[in-house]
Short mmCIF file of C-alpha atoms in Angstrom, two decimals:
data_model
loop_
_atom_site.label_atom_id
_atom_site.label_comp_id
_atom_site.label_asym_id
_atom_site.label_seq_id
_atom_site.Cartn_x
_atom_site.Cartn_y
_atom_site.Cartn_z
CA MET W 9 -23.30 80.59 -18.16
CA ASN W 10 -21.87 78.08 -20.65
CA GLN W 11 -18.58 78.10 -18.75
CA LEU W 12 -20.39 77.14 -15.50
CA ILE W 13 -22.20 74.22 -17.23
CA ASN W 14 -18.95 72.92 -18.81
CA LYS W 15 -17.14 73.19 -15.48
CA LYS W 16 -19.90 71.25 -13.70
CA SER W 17 -19.99 68.53 -16.36
CA GLN W 18 -16.23 67.93 -15.97
CA THR W 19 -16.47 67.26 -12.21
CA GLY W 20 -15.26 63.66 -11.33
CA PHE W 21 -15.99 61.30 -8.45
CA THR W 22 -15.04 62.39 -4.98
CA LEU W 23 -12.85 60.25 -2.71
CA VAL W 24 -15.90 59.41 -0.61
CA GLU W 25 -17.81 58.20 -3.68
CA MET W 26 -14.83 56.11 -4.83
CA SER W 27 -14.50 54.59 -1.35
CA VAL W 28 -18.17 53.65 -1.32
CA VAL W 29 -17.84 51.98 -4.74
CA LEU W 30 -14.77 49.99 -3.62
CA VAL W 31 -16.54 48.88 -0.43
CA VAL W 32 -19.56 47.70 -2.43
CA ILE W 33 -17.32 45.79 -4.85
CA GLY W 34 -15.53 44.17 -1.91
CA LEU W 35 -18.82 43.14 -0.33
CA ILE W 36 -20.00 41.60 -3.59
CA LEU W 37 -16.77 39.62 -4.05
CA GLY W 38 -16.91 38.45 -0.44
CA ALA W 39 -20.51 37.37 -0.79
CA VAL W 40 -19.67 35.40 -3.94
CA SER W 41 -16.77 33.65 -2.18
CA ILE W 42 -18.84 32.84 0.90
CA GLY W 43 -21.70 31.73 -1.31
CA LYS W 44 -19.49 29.13 -2.96
CA ASP W 45 -18.55 27.66 0.44
CA VAL W 46 -22.19 27.62 1.55
CA GLN W 47 -23.19 25.93 -1.69
CA ARG W 48 -20.48 23.27 -1.29
CA ASN W 49 -21.48 22.61 2.33
CA ALA W 50 -25.09 22.21 1.23
CA GLU W 51 -23.98 19.75 -1.45
CA TYR W 52 -22.07 17.69 1.13
CA THR W 53 -25.13 17.57 3.38
CA LYS W 54 -27.22 16.46 0.41
CA LEU W 55 -24.66 13.75 -0.42
CA LYS W 56 -24.96 12.35 3.11
CA GLN W 57 -28.76 12.48 3.23
CA LYS W 58 -29.53 11.38 -0.33
CA PHE W 59 -26.72 8.87 -0.83
CA ILE W 60 -24.80 7.65 2.25
CA ASP W 61 -27.84 7.53 4.56
CA GLN W 62 -30.01 5.92 1.89
CA TRP W 63 -27.42 3.19 1.25
CA ALA W 64 -27.33 2.48 5.00
CA THR W 65 -31.13 2.25 4.89
CA ALA W 66 -31.00 -0.12 1.89
CA TYR W 67 -28.49 -2.32 3.75
CA ASN W 68 -30.76 -2.46 6.82
CA GLU W 69 -33.77 -3.16 4.61
CA HIS W 70 -31.92 -6.16 3.15
CA TYR W 71 -31.43 -7.49 6.69
CA ALA W 72 -35.10 -6.91 7.52
CA ARG W 73 -36.33 -8.78 4.43
CA ALA W 74 -33.77 -11.61 4.21
CA GLY W 75 -32.97 -12.05 7.91
CA VAL W 76 -29.25 -11.88 7.08
CA VAL W 77 -26.80 -9.22 6.00
CA LEU W 78 -25.83 -8.68 2.39
CA GLY W 79 -24.38 -11.86 0.84
CA ASP W 80 -24.77 -14.02 3.95
CA SER W 81 -26.29 -17.51 3.94
CA GLN W 82 -29.92 -17.69 5.06
CA THR W 83 -29.60 -21.35 6.12
CA ALA W 84 -26.22 -21.09 7.84
CA PRO W 85 -25.71 -17.39 8.63
CA ARG W 86 -22.42 -16.02 9.91
CA PHE W 87 -23.48 -12.36 10.31
CA MET W 88 -20.83 -11.35 7.75
CA VAL W 89 -21.18 -9.45 4.50
CA ASN W 90 -20.63 -12.13 1.85
CA GLY W 91 -20.61 -14.68 4.67
CA ALA W 92 -21.87 -17.39 2.30
CA ALA W 93 -18.41 -17.29 0.69
CA TYR W 94 -16.54 -17.55 4.01
CA THR W 95 -14.68 -20.86 3.76
CA ALA W 96 -11.51 -20.15 5.69
CA GLY W 97 -11.49 -22.35 8.80
CA GLY W 98 -13.38 -25.12 7.03
CA THR W 99 -16.18 -26.63 9.11
CA LYS W 100 -15.09 -25.01 12.37
CA PRO W 101 -17.80 -23.15 14.26
CA ILE W 102 -17.29 -19.42 14.63
CA SER W 103 -16.99 -19.71 18.39
CA GLY W 104 -13.63 -21.12 19.40
CA GLN W 105 -11.71 -20.27 16.24
CA ASN W 106 -9.25 -17.40 16.01
CA MET W 107 -10.90 -15.34 13.30
CA LYS W 108 -8.18 -12.71 13.18
CA ASP W 109 -5.98 -15.27 11.40
CA GLU W 110 -8.66 -16.16 8.85
CA THR W 111 -9.19 -14.69 5.39
CA ALA W 112 -12.20 -12.38 5.18
CA PRO W 113 -14.60 -12.85 2.23
CA VAL W 114 -14.27 -10.28 -0.52
CA ALA W 115 -16.40 -7.13 -0.59
CA ILE W 116 -19.66 -6.81 -2.52
CA CYS W 117 -19.57 -3.84 -4.90
CA GLU W 118 -21.00 -2.87 -8.25
CA GLY W 119 -17.71 -1.67 -9.70
CA ALA W 120 -14.12 -1.47 -8.51
CA ALA W 121 -12.62 1.26 -10.69
CA LEU W 122 -12.85 4.02 -8.08
CA MET W 123 -11.65 2.05 -5.06
CA PRO W 124 -7.95 2.95 -4.72
CA VAL W 125 -5.16 0.49 -4.00
CA SER W 126 -4.98 -0.28 -0.30
CA THR W 127 -2.41 -1.78 2.07
CA PRO W 128 -2.79 -4.70 2.42
CA PRO W 129 -4.08 -5.05 -1.15
CA ARG W 130 -7.86 -5.20 -1.49
CA PRO W 131 -8.99 -8.41 -3.25
CA ALA W 132 -11.22 -8.00 -6.30
CA PRO W 133 -14.84 -7.70 -5.09
CA LEU W 134 -17.96 -9.46 -6.22
CA LEU W 135 -19.71 -7.11 -8.66
CA GLU W 136 -23.18 -8.05 -7.45
CA LEU W 137 -24.46 -5.17 -5.31
CA HIS W 138 -27.18 -4.07 -7.74
CA THR W 139 -28.32 -7.65 -8.40
CA ARG W 140 -28.53 -8.63 -4.73
CA MET W 141 -30.63 -5.58 -3.88
CA ASP W 142 -32.90 -6.13 -6.89
CA ARG W 143 -33.58 -9.72 -5.86
CA LEU W 144 -35.36 -8.51 -2.74
CA GLY W 145 -37.06 -5.56 -4.40
CA ILE W 146 -35.07 -3.04 -2.37
CA ARG W 147 -35.09 0.52 -3.64
CA MET W 148 -31.55 1.84 -3.97
CA PRO W 149 -30.48 5.51 -4.00
CA PRO W 150 -30.63 6.96 -7.52
CA GLY W 151 -26.85 7.53 -7.53
CA ARG W 152 -25.51 8.69 -10.87
CA ALA W 153 -27.89 6.73 -13.06
CA GLU W 154 -29.63 3.38 -13.53
CA GLY W 155 -26.99 0.71 -13.01
CA SER W 156 -24.70 3.19 -11.25
CA GLU W 157 -26.64 3.53 -8.02
CA ASP W 158 -23.43 2.89 -6.07
CA ARG W 159 -21.89 6.15 -7.31
CA TYR W 160 -22.47 9.84 -6.64
CA LEU W 161 -20.92 12.80 -8.47
CA TYR W 162 -19.87 16.03 -6.74
CA LEU W 163 -17.44 18.94 -7.21
CA ASP W 164 -14.28 19.27 -5.11
CA SER W 165 -12.90 22.55 -3.74
CA ASN W 166 -11.16 23.21 -7.09
CA GLY W 167 -14.47 22.86 -8.91
CA ASN W 168 -13.41 19.58 -10.52
CA PRO W 169 -15.70 16.51 -10.64
CA GLN W 170 -15.14 13.69 -8.15
CA GLU W 171 -17.09 10.47 -7.73
CA VAL W 172 -17.98 8.68 -4.50
CA GLN W 173 -18.42 4.91 -4.64
CA VAL W 174 -19.77 2.54 -1.98
CA CYS W 175 -19.11 -1.16 -1.31
CA PHE W 176 -19.92 -3.42 1.64
CA GLN W 177 -17.53 -5.79 3.39
CA TRP W 178 -16.80 -7.63 6.62
CA ASN W 179 -13.67 -6.56 8.53
CA LYS W 180 -12.10 -9.33 10.56
CA PRO W 181 -10.85 -8.73 14.11
CA THR W 182 -7.68 -6.56 14.32
CA THR W 183 -8.65 -4.62 11.17
CA PRO W 184 -7.23 -1.11 11.77
CA SER W 185 -10.51 0.70 11.12
CA GLY W 186 -12.47 -1.72 13.33
CA SER W 187 -14.03 -5.16 12.90
CA GLY W 188 -17.54 -5.99 11.73
CA ASN W 189 -19.66 -5.15 8.70
CA VAL W 190 -18.87 -1.80 7.12
CA MET W 191 -19.78 0.38 4.18
CA VAL W 192 -16.58 1.20 2.30
CA ILE W 193 -16.78 4.71 0.85
CA GLY W 194 -14.14 5.72 -1.70
CA GLY W 195 -13.58 8.99 -3.54
CA LEU W 196 -13.89 11.34 -0.55
CA THR W 197 -11.85 14.52 -0.59
CA PRO W 198 -10.32 15.24 2.86
CA GLU W 199 -12.75 18.10 3.55
CA LEU W 200 -15.74 15.95 2.57
CA ALA W 201 -14.51 13.09 4.79
CA ARG W 202 -14.11 15.45 7.74
CA GLU W 203 -17.54 16.99 7.21
CA LEU W 204 -19.22 13.56 6.98
CA ASP W 205 -17.38 12.47 10.13
CA GLN W 206 -18.55 15.63 11.89
CA MET W 207 -22.16 14.95 10.89
CA ILE W 208 -22.05 11.21 11.77
CA ASP W 209 -19.80 11.04 14.86
CA GLY W 210 -19.93 14.63 16.11
CA LYS W 211 -16.23 15.32 15.49
CA PRO W 212 -13.74 14.70 12.67
CA ASP W 213 -11.55 11.97 14.19
CA ALA W 214 -10.09 9.44 11.75
CA GLN W 215 -9.72 6.64 14.29
CA GLU W 216 -12.76 6.98 16.58
CA GLY W 217 -16.50 6.40 16.21
CA VAL W 218 -18.40 4.48 13.53
CA PHE W 219 -16.98 6.59 10.65
CA ARG W 220 -13.22 6.07 10.30
CA GLN W 221 -10.44 6.33 7.78
CA GLU W 222 -9.33 3.06 6.21
CA THR W 223 -6.00 1.66 7.53
CA ILE W 224 -5.91 4.05 10.53
CA LEU W 225 -5.34 2.06 13.73
CA ASN W 226 -7.68 2.67 16.64
CA GLY W 227 -5.66 4.51 19.28
CA THR W 228 -5.19 4.01 22.98
CA SER W 229 -8.27 4.69 25.08
CA GLY W 230 -8.33 8.10 26.74
CA VAL W 231 -5.90 9.86 24.41
CA PRO W 232 -6.65 12.21 21.46
CA GLY W 233 -7.27 10.64 18.08
CA VAL W 234 -5.75 11.62 14.74
CA GLU W 235 -6.78 13.94 11.95
CA TRP W 236 -7.88 12.60 8.59
CA GLY W 237 -4.91 11.97 6.33
CA ALA W 238 -4.09 14.42 3.53
CA ASN W 239 -5.64 17.82 2.83
CA ASN W 240 -7.07 19.83 -0.04
CA THR W 241 -3.71 21.26 -1.10
CA GLU W 242 -2.66 17.84 -2.38
CA ILE W 243 -3.25 16.42 -5.82
CA TYR W 244 -5.28 13.34 -6.77
CA GLY W 245 -3.03 10.27 -6.88
CA GLY W 246 -0.90 11.27 -3.90
CA THR W 247 -0.14 8.82 -1.09
CA VAL W 248 -2.40 9.38 1.90
CA SER W 249 -0.75 9.33 5.32
CA THR W 250 -2.02 10.31 8.77
CA GLY W 251 -2.21 13.45 10.86
CA GLY W 252 -3.52 15.68 8.09
CA VAL W 253 -0.43 15.31 5.90
CA GLY W 254 -0.11 13.30 2.70
CA THR W 255 2.52 12.96 -0.03
CA THR W 256 1.98 15.59 -2.71
CA VAL W 257 2.37 14.54 -6.34
CA GLY W 258 3.04 17.78 -8.17
CA PRO W 259 1.45 21.16 -7.37
CA ASN W 260 -2.27 21.24 -6.72
CA LEU W 261 -3.40 23.72 -9.36
CA ASP W 262 -6.97 24.77 -10.11
CA GLU W 263 -7.10 22.28 -12.97
CA ASN W 264 -6.10 19.37 -10.70
CA GLN W 265 -8.43 17.07 -8.82
CA VAL W 266 -7.99 17.03 -5.03
CA ILE W 267 -6.53 13.94 -3.34
CA THR W 268 -9.11 11.42 -2.04
CA VAL W 269 -9.34 9.06 0.94
CA VAL W 270 -11.36 5.94 1.82
CA ALA W 271 -13.67 5.67 4.84
CA HIS W 272 -15.26 2.71 6.67
CA TYR W 273 -18.75 3.34 8.03
CA LYS W 274 -19.73 0.62 10.52
CA MET W 275 -23.22 -0.80 9.98
CA ASN W 276 -25.71 -1.66 12.74
CA GLN W 277 -26.07 -5.28 11.62
#
C-alpha cells in the first residue's frame, strides 16, 4: 500500500499539462505586449484631445475675443500671427506686394528649448504665449504645470519620457509646409506624428492636409504624397529626412530616446 502511495506521489506533469501551461504563459505575455500598445495609443488620443485640440480652441478663442489672431494689431490687422511686428515691406499694403520675398515675423512661444534647429534656421521666438492668453482671460490647456501650459509629457515606444511643445507662427507664401497661420508642434516621435496625422487628416501623409511635417514640400497634385521622415528605430538627435528614413546617430537601444520631428498644424484663422 505504501509503495502505491509513493509511486503516485512521484508522478510528474504530462505533456498535455505542460503544453497547456506553456500556452497560458504565451497568452499572458501576448496580452501584456498588446496591452502596452493599446495603452500607448490611448495616451496619444488623450494628447490630441487634451492638449493639441485645446490649444487650437484657445487660439480660436483669442480670435473671437480680440478680433485678430495671436499677436496681430487690432487697429491695423494683417491676419498674421505676430502681425503687429511685421515691418518688412514698410508702409506697402498687403495687396500688391510680393510677400514671398518678405521676412515673416517671429513665432510666439513660451519657451524655445524643445524646438529643434530647422533649415532655414528658425529665428528666436517671442516668449509671450502665456502672457498674451492671460491678457484676454483665455483658459489654456493644463500642459505640464502652471507656466508650462505649452508643454505635454508622454512616453515614447522605448518607455522614455518625451515632451511636446507648441508655438504659433505665420508661414509666408512658398513655405514648404504651406502658408498661413500654423501651430508648430515639436517633440513628436514619428509614430505619434503619424497617428496625429491619421486622426486629423484621415491618413498619415507628411505633405498633404492641414497637418504636415515641417520643411516637406507640398507635392504635385494628383500624385502620392510622402511618408513622415524618420522612424522609431532611430535615436534622438538624428537628422530627419523624408520617405520614412532618417540619419541614425548610434544604435537605438532601450535606454535611448526616439528621434523626434516637427509638425505644422494649419489654423482656421
